[in-house]
Tab-separated table of C-alpha atoms in Angstrom:
chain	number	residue	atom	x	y	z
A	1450	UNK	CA	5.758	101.068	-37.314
A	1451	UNK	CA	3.354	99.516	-39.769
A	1452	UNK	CA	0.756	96.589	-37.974
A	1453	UNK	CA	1.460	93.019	-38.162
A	1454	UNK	CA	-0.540	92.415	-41.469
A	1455	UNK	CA	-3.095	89.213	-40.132
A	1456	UNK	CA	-4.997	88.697	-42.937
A	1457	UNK	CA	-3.793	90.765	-45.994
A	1458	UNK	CA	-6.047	89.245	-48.429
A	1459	UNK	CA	-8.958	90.547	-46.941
A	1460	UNK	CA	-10.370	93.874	-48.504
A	1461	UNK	CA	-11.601	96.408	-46.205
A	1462	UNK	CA	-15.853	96.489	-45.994
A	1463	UNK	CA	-17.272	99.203	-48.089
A	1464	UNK	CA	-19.617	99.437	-44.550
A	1465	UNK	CA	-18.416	101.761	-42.201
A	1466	UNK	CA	-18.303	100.616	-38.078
A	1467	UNK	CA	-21.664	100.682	-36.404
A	1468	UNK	CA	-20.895	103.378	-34.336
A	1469	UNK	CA	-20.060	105.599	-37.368
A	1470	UNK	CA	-22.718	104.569	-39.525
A	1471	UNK	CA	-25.034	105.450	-36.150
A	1472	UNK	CA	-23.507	108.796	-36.036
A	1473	UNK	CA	-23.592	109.624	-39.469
A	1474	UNK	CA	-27.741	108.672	-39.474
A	1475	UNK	CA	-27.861	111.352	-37.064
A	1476	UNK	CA	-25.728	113.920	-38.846
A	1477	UNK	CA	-28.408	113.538	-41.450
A	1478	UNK	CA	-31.387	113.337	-39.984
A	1479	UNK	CA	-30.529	116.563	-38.108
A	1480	UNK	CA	-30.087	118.239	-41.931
A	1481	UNK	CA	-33.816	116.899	-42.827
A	1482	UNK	CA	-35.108	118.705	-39.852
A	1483	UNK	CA	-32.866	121.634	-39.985
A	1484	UNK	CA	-34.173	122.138	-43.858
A	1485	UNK	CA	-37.578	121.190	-43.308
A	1486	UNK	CA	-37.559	124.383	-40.300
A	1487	UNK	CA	-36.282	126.615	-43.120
A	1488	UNK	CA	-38.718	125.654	-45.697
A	1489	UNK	CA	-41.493	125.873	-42.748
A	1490	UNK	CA	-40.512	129.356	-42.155
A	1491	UNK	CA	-39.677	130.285	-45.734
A	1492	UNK	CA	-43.889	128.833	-47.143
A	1493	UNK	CA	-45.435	127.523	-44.440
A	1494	UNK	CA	-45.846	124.712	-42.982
A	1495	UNK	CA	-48.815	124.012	-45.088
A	1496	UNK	CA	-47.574	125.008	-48.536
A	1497	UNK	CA	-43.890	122.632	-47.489
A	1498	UNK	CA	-44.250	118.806	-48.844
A	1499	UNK	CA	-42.520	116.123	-47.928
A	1500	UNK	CA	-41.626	116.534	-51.606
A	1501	UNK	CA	-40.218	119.750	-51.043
A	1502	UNK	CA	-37.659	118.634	-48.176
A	1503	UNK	CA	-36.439	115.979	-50.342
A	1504	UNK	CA	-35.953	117.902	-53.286
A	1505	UNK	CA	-34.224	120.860	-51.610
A	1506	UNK	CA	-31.993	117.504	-49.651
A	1507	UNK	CA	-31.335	116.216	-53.208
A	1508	UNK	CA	-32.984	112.638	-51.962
A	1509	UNK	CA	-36.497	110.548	-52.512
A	1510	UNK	CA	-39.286	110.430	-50.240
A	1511	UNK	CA	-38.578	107.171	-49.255
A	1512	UNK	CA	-34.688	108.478	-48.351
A	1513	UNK	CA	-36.273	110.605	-45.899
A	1514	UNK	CA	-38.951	108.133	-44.133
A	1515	UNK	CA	-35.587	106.707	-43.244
A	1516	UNK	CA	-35.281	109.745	-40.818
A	1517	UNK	CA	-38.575	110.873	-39.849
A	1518	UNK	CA	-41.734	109.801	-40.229
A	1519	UNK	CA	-44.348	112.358	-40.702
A	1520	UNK	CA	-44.421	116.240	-41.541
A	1521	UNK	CA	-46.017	116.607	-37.769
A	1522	UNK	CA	-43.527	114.522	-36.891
A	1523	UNK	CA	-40.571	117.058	-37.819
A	1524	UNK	CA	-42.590	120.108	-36.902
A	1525	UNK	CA	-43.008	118.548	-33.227
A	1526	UNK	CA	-38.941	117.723	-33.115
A	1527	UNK	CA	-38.334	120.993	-34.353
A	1528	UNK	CA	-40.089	123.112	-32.036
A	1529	UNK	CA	-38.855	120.759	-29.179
A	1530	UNK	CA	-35.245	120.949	-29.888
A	1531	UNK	CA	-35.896	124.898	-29.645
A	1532	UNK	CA	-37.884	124.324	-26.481
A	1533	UNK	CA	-35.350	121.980	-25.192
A	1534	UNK	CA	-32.152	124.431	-26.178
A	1535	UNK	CA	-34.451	127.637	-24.306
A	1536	UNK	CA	-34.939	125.488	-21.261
A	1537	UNK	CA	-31.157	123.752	-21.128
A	1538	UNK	CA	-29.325	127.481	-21.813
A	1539	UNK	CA	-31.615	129.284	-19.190
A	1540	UNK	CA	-31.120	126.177	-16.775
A	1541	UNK	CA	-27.236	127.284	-16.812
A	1542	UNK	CA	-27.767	130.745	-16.433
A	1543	UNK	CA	-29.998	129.504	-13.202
A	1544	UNK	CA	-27.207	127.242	-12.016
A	1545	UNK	CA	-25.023	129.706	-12.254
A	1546	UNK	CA	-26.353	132.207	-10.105
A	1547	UNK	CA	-25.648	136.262	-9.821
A	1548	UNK	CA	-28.192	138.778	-9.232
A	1549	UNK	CA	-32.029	138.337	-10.225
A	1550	UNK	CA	-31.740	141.109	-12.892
A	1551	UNK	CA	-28.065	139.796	-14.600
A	1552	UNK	CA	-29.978	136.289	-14.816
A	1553	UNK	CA	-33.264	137.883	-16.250
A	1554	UNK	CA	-30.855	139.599	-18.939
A	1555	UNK	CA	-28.856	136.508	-19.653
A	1556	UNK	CA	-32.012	134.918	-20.217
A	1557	UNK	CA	-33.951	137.439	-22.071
A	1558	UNK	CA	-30.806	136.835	-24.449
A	1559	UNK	CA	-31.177	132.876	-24.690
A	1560	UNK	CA	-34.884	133.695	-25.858
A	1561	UNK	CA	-33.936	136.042	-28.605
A	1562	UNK	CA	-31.299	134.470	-29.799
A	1563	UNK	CA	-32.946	130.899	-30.053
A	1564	UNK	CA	-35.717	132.672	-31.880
A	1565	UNK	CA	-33.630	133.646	-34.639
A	1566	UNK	CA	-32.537	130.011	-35.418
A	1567	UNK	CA	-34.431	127.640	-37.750
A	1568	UNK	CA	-35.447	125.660	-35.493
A	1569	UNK	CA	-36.832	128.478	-32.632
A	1570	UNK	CA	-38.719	130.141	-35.574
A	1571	UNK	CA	-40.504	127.653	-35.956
A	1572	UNK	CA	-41.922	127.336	-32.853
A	1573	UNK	CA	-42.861	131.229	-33.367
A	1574	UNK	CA	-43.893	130.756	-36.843
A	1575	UNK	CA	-45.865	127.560	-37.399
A	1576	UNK	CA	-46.368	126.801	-32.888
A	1577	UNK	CA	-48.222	123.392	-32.513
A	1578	UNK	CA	-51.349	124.153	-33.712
A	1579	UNK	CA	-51.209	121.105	-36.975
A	1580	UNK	CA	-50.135	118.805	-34.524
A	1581	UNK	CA	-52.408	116.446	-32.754
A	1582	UNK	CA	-53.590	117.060	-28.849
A	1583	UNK	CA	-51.027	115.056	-26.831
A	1584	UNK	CA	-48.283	116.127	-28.682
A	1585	UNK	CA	-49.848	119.753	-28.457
A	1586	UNK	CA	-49.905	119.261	-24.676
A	1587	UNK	CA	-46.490	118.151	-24.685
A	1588	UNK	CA	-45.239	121.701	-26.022
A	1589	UNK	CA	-47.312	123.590	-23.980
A	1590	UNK	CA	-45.786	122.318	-21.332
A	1591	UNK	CA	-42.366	123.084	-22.410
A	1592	UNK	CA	-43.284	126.536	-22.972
A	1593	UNK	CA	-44.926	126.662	-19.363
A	1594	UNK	CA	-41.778	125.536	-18.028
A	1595	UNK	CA	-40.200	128.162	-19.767
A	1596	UNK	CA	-42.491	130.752	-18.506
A	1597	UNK	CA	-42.346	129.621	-14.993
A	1598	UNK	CA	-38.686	130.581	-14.992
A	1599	UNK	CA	-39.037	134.310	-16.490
A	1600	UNK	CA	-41.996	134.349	-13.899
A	1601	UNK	CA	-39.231	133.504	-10.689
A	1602	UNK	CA	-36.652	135.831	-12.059
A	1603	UNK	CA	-39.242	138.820	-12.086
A	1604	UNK	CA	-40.390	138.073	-8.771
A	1605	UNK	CA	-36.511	138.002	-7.394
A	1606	UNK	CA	-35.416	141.265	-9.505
A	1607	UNK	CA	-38.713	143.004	-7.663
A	1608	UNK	CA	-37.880	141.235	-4.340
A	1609	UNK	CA	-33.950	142.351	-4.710
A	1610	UNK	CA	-35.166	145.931	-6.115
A	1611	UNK	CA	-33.757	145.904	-9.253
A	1612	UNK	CA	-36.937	145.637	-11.005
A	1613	UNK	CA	-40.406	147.797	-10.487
A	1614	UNK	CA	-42.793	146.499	-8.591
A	1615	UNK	CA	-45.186	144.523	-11.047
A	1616	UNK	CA	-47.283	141.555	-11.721
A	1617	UNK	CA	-44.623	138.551	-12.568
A	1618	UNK	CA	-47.328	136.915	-14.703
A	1619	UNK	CA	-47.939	139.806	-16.723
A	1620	UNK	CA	-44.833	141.127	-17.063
A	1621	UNK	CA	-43.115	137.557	-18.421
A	1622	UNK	CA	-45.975	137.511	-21.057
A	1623	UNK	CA	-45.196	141.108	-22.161
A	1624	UNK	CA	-41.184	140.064	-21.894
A	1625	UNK	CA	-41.937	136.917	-23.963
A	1626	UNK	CA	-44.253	138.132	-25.978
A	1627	UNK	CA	-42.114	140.919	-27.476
A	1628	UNK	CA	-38.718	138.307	-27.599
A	1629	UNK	CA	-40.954	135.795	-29.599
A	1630	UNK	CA	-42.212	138.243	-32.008
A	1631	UNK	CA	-38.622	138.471	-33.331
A	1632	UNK	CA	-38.877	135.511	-34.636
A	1633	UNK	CA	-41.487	136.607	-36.754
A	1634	UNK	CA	-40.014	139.339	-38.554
A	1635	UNK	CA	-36.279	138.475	-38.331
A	1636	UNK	CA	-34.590	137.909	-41.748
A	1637	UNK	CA	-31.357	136.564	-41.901
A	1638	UNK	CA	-30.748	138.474	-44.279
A	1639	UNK	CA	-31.978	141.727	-42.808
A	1640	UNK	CA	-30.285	145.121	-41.109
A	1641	UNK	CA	-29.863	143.949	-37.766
A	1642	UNK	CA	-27.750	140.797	-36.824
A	1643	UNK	CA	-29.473	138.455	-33.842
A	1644	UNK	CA	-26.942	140.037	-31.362
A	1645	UNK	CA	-27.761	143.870	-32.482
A	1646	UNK	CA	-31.548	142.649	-32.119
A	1647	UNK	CA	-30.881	140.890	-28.994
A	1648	UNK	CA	-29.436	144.139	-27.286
A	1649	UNK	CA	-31.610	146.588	-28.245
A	1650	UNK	CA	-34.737	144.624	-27.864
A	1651	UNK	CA	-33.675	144.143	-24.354
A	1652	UNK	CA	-33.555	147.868	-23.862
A	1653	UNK	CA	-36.481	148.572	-25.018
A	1654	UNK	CA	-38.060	146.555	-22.989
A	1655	UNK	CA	-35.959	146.837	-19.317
A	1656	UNK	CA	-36.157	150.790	-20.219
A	1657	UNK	CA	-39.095	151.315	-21.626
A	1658	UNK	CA	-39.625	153.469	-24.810
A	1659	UNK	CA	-40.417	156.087	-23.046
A	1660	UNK	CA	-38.033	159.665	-22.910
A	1661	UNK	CA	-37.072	159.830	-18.819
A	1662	UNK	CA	-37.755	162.957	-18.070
A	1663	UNK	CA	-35.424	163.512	-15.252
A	1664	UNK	CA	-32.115	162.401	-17.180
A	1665	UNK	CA	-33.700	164.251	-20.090
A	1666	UNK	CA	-34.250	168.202	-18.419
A	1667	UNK	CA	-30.310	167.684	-16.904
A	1668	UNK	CA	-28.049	168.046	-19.774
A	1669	UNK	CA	-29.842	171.540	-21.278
A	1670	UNK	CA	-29.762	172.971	-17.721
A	1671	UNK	CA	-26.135	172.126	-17.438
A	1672	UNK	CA	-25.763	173.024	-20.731
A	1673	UNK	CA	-27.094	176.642	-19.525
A	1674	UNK	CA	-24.896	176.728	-16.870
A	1675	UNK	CA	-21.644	176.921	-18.563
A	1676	UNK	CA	-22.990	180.293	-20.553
B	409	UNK	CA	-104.492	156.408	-36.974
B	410	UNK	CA	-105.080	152.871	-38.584
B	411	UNK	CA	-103.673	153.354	-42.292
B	412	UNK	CA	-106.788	152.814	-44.669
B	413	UNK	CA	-107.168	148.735	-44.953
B	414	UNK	CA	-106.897	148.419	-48.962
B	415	UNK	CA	-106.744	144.627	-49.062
B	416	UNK	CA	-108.038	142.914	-45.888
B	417	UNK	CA	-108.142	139.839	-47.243
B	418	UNK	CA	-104.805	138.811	-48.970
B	419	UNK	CA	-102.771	136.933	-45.794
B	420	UNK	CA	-99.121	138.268	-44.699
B	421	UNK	CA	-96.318	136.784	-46.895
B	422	UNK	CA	-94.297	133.907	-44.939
B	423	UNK	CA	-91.335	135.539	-46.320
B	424	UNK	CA	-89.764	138.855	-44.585
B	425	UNK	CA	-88.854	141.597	-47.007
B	426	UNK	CA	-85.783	141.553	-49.527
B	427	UNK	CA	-83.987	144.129	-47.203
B	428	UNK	CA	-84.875	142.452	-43.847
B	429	UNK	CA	-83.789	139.218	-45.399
B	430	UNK	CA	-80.436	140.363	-46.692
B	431	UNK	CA	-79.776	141.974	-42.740
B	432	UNK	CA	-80.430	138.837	-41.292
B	433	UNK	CA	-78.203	136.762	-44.149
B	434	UNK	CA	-75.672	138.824	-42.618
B	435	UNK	CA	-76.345	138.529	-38.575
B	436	UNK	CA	-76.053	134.746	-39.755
B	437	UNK	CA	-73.010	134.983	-41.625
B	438	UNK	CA	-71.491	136.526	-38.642
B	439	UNK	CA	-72.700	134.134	-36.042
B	440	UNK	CA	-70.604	131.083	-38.134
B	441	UNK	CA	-67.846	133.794	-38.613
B	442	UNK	CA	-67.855	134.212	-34.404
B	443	UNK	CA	-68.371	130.794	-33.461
B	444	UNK	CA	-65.695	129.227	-36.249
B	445	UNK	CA	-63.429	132.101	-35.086
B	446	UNK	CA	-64.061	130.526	-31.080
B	447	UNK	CA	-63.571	127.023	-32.289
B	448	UNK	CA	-60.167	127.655	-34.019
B	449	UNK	CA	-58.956	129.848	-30.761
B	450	UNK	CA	-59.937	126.954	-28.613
B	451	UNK	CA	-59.177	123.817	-30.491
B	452	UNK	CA	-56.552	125.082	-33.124
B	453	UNK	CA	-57.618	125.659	-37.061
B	454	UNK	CA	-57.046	121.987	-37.863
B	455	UNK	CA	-58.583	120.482	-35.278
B	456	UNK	CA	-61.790	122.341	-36.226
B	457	UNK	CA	-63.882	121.258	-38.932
B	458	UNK	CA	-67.136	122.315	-40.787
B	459	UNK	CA	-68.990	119.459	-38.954
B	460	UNK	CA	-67.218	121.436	-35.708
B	461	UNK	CA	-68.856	124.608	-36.567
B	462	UNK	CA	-72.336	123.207	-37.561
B	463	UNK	CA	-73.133	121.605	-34.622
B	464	UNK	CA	-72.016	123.971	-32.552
B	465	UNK	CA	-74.876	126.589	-34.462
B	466	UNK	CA	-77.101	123.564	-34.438
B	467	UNK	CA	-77.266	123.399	-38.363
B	468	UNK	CA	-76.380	120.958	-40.886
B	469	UNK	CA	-73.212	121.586	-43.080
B	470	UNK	CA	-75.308	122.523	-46.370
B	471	UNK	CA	-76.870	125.313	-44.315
B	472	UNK	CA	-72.894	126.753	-43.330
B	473	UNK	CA	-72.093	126.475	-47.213
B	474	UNK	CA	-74.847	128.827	-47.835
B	475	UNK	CA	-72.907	131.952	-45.501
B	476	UNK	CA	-69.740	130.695	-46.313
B	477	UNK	CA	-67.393	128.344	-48.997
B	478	UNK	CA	-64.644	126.704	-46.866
B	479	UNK	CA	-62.456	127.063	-43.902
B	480	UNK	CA	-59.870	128.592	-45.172
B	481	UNK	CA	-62.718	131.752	-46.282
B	482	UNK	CA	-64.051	131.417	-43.173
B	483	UNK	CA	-60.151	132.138	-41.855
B	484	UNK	CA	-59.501	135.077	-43.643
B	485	UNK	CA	-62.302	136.475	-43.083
B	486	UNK	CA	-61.892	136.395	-39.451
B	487	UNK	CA	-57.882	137.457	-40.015
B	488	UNK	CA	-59.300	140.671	-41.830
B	489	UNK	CA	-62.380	141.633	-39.759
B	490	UNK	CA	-59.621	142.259	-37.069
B	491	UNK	CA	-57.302	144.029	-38.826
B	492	UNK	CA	-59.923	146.036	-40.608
B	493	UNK	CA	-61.046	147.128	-37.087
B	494	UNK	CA	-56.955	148.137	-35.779
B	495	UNK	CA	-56.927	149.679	-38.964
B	496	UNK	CA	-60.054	151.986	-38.574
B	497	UNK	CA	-59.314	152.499	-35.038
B	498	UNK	CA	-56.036	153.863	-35.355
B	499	UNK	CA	-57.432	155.613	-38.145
B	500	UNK	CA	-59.680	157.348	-35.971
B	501	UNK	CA	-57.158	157.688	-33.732
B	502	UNK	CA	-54.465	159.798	-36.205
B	503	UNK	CA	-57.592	161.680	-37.055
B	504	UNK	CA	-58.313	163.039	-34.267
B	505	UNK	CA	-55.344	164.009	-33.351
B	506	UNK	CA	-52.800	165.112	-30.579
B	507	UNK	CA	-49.758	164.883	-29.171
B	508	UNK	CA	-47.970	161.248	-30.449
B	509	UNK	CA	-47.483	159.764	-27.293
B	510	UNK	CA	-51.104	160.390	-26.408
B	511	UNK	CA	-52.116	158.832	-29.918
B	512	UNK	CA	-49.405	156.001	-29.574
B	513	UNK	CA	-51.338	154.697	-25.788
B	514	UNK	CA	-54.680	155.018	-27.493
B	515	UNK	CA	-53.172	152.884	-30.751
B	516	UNK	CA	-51.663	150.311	-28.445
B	517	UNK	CA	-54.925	149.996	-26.439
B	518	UNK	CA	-56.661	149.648	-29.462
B	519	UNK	CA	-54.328	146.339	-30.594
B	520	UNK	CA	-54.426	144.794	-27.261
B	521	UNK	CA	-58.557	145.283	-27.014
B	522	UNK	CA	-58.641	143.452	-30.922
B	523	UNK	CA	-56.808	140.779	-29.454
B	524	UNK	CA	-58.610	139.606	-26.631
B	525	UNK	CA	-61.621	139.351	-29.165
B	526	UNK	CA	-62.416	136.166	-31.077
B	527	UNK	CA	-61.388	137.379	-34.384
B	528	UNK	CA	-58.005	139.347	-33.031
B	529	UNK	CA	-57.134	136.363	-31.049
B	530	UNK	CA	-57.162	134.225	-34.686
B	531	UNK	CA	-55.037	136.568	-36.160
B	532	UNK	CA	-52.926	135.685	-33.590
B	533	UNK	CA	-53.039	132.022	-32.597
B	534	UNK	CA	-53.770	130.954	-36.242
B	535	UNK	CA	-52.572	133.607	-38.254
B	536	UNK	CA	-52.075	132.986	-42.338
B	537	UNK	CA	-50.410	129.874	-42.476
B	538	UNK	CA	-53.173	127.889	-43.322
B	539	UNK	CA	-53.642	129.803	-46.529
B	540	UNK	CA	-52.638	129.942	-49.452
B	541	UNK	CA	-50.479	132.542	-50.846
B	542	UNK	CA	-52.430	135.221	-52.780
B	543	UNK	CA	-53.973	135.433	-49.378
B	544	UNK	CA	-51.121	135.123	-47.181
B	545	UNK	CA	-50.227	137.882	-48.685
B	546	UNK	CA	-52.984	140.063	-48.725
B	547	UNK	CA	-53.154	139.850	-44.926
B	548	UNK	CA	-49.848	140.590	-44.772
B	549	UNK	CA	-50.296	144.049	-46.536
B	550	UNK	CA	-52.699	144.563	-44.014
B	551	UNK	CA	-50.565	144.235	-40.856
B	552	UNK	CA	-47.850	146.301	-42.998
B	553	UNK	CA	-50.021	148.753	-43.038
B	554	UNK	CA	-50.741	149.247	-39.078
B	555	UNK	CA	-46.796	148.412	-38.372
B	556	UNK	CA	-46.232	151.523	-40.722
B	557	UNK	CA	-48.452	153.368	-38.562
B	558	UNK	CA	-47.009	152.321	-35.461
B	559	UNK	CA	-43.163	152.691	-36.512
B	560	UNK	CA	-44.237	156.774	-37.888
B	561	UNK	CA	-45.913	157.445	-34.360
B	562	UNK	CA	-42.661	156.443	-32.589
B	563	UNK	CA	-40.644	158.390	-35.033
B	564	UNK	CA	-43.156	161.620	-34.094
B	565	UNK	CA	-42.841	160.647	-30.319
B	566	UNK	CA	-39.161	160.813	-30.776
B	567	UNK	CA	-39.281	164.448	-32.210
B	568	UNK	CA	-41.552	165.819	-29.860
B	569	UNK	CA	-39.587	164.049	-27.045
B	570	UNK	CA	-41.441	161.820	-25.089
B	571	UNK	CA	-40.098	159.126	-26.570
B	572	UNK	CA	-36.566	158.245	-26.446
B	573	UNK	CA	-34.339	158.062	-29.026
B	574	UNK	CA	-34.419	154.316	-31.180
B	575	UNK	CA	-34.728	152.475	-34.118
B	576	UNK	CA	-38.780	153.377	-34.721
B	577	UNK	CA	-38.669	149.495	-37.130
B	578	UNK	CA	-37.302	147.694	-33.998
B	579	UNK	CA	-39.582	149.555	-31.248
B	580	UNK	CA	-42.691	148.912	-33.130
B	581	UNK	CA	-42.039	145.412	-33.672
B	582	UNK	CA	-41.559	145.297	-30.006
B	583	UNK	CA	-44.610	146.872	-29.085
B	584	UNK	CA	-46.714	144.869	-31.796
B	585	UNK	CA	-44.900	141.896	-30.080
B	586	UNK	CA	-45.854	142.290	-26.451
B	587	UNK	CA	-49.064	143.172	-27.664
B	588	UNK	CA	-50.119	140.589	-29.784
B	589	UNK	CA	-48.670	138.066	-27.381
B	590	UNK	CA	-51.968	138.930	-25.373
B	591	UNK	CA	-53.990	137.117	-27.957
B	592	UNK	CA	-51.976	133.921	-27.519
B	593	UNK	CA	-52.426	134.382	-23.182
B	594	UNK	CA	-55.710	135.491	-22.589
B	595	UNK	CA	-58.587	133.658	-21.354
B	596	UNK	CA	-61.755	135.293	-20.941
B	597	UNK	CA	-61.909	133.261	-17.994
B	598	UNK	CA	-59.084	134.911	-16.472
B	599	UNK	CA	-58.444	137.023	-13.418
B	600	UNK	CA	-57.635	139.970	-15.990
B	601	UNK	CA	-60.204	141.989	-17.813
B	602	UNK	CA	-59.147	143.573	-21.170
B	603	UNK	CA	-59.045	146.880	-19.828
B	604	UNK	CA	-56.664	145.558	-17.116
B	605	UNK	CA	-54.468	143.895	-18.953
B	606	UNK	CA	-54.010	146.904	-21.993
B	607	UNK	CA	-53.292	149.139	-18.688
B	608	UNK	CA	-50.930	147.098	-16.703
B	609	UNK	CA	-49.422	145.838	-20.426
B	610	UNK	CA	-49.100	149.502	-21.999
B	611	UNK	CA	-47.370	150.827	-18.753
B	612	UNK	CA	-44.648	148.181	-19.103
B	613	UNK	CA	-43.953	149.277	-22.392
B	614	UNK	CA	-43.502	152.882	-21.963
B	615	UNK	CA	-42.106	152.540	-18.971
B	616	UNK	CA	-40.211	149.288	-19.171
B	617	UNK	CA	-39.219	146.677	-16.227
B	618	UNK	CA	-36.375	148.164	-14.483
B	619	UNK	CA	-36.780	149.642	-11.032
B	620	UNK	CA	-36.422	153.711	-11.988
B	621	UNK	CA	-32.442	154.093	-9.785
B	622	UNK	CA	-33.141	158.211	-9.694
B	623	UNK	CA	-36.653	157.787	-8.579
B	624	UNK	CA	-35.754	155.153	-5.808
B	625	UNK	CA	-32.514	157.212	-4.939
B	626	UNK	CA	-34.256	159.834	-4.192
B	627	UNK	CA	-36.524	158.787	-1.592
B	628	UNK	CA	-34.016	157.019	0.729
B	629	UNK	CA	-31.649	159.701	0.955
B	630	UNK	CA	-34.336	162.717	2.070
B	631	UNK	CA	-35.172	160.536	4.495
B	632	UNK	CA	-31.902	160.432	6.093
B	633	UNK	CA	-31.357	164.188	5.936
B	634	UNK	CA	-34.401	164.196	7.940
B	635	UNK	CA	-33.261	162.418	10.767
């Protein structure tokens, strides 16, 4: 059943409803900082222009001061929303509990795979160095929150044995360390997919690269045996 | 002996000889080099300027423009005196000789000890961003070159067996990533020396974070066939 027509004669606003229009701004203002993140990692974020952004958005300069309103401005919202994603996705691995060492994993994970987004590789890539002191501070105290969990998870996976006796401090900057250098060299369009990176970077690094020797003298001897 | 005095009379010249003058040009060169290289680590390249740099050397900014022609020189220069010294040290290192996973530990101490120095740690908290692309990419044929080095000892550890089987690309990138991570951490300040850290770091590379299960098997169960 059709409305009661009120007011036929009036001819629908070419304006959409606030709360569209509201949503829409944000739909597109994510795509200027999800393209300015690419064109970071791609130059630089000293060889990207404002110019650039708009160009590769199809819009002016002053389309995009409708969204943002500096270059640091979009690097710092950038490497925040990273931040932000690290911190909320390891927050639910916290919440929901399991051993120390399933948690570390689940989190080691998070890392790598945030990494190999726009947005993470940027933080890797550019970090906060062009941006001014309080809004460096601000990041760095992100990332220390960050840290502070890998730090509690090591000191639980040594505490419920699943983990070698260590120094948490040390051992989260060697974890972290070799999960955010993946976002240096990743390439979308590379060998390895972010999941095929993701699990055997975590190898590497719960295992070690080195041969066990113990695993590796039993097969030949076995091998031997059946002669 | 006194040599034979030929012409008492004619005072010393206020100027030091050609050679001497050249070697000290240079000691002075590499004083701005080392102190712009400790400004950038501390404050960030952009916060650091030529004024910056002066007055911490207690010279005007004509005098700097003498030993060098702008930041971004001064930058690369820094970026390459550290890679220049990985590169000769693992040169030495191949050179000499041995088995790979004694020559892999002595590479890996060599990248960590580069990048608790002043010009390793810019290669790692500033890196090439800042310039511009012919010499982006000249330091990036540089780091090529040690990665290569790294990824062929891992393949050599891997056939002579102490190293387990992997993807050489991916393990080097992890080791190169734990390791250069040190040179965004460390503080000369800190409760870890170099040496400490390349010891404790190297360890839980090779041998990775997980709590050995064979090793830690063991122990419990001989001591219950003992009681």
């Amino acid at each position: 059943m059709a409305p009661p027509a009120l007011s036929p004669s009036i001819p629908p606003s070419p304006w959409e409803p606030a709360g569209r229009r509201a949503q829409q701004r944000e739909v597109k203002r994510n795509a200027v900082l999800q393209t300015a993140a690419q064109l970071f990692n791609e130059r630089g974020f000293h060889a990207t222009s404002l110019d650039d952004i708009a160009e590769r958005l199809n819009v002016s300069k002053p389309t995009l001061y409708y969204y943002v309103e500096s270059k640091d401005q979009i690097l710092l919202e950038c490497v925040k929303t990273a931040l932000d994603l690290m911190q909320a996705g390891i927050g639910e691995v916290r919440a929901a509990g399991g051993s120390a060492i399933d948690q570390l994993k689940a989190c080691m994970r998070i890392y790598s795979g945030v990494v190999t987004q726009d947005f993470g590789m940027c933080v890797i890539r550019i970090g906060e160095d062009p941006l001014p002191d309080p809004l460096k501070k601000e990041l760095r105290r992100l990332k220390a929150g960050i840290d502070g969990q890998f730090r509690r998870l090591i000191e639980d996976g040594v505490a419920e044995g699943s983990l070698a006796p260590c120094d948490p401090k040390m051992a989260a900057f060697m974890l972290a360390g070799a999960l955010s250098w993946i976002g240096r060299w990743y390439r979308p369009d590379g060998e390895l997919t972010p999941d095929q990176i993701a699990d055997q970077g975590i190898d590497l690094l719960l295992n070690g690269v080195l041969h066990r020797p113990v695993a590796a003298r039993r097969k030949p001897a076995a091998a031997k045996a059946k002669r």
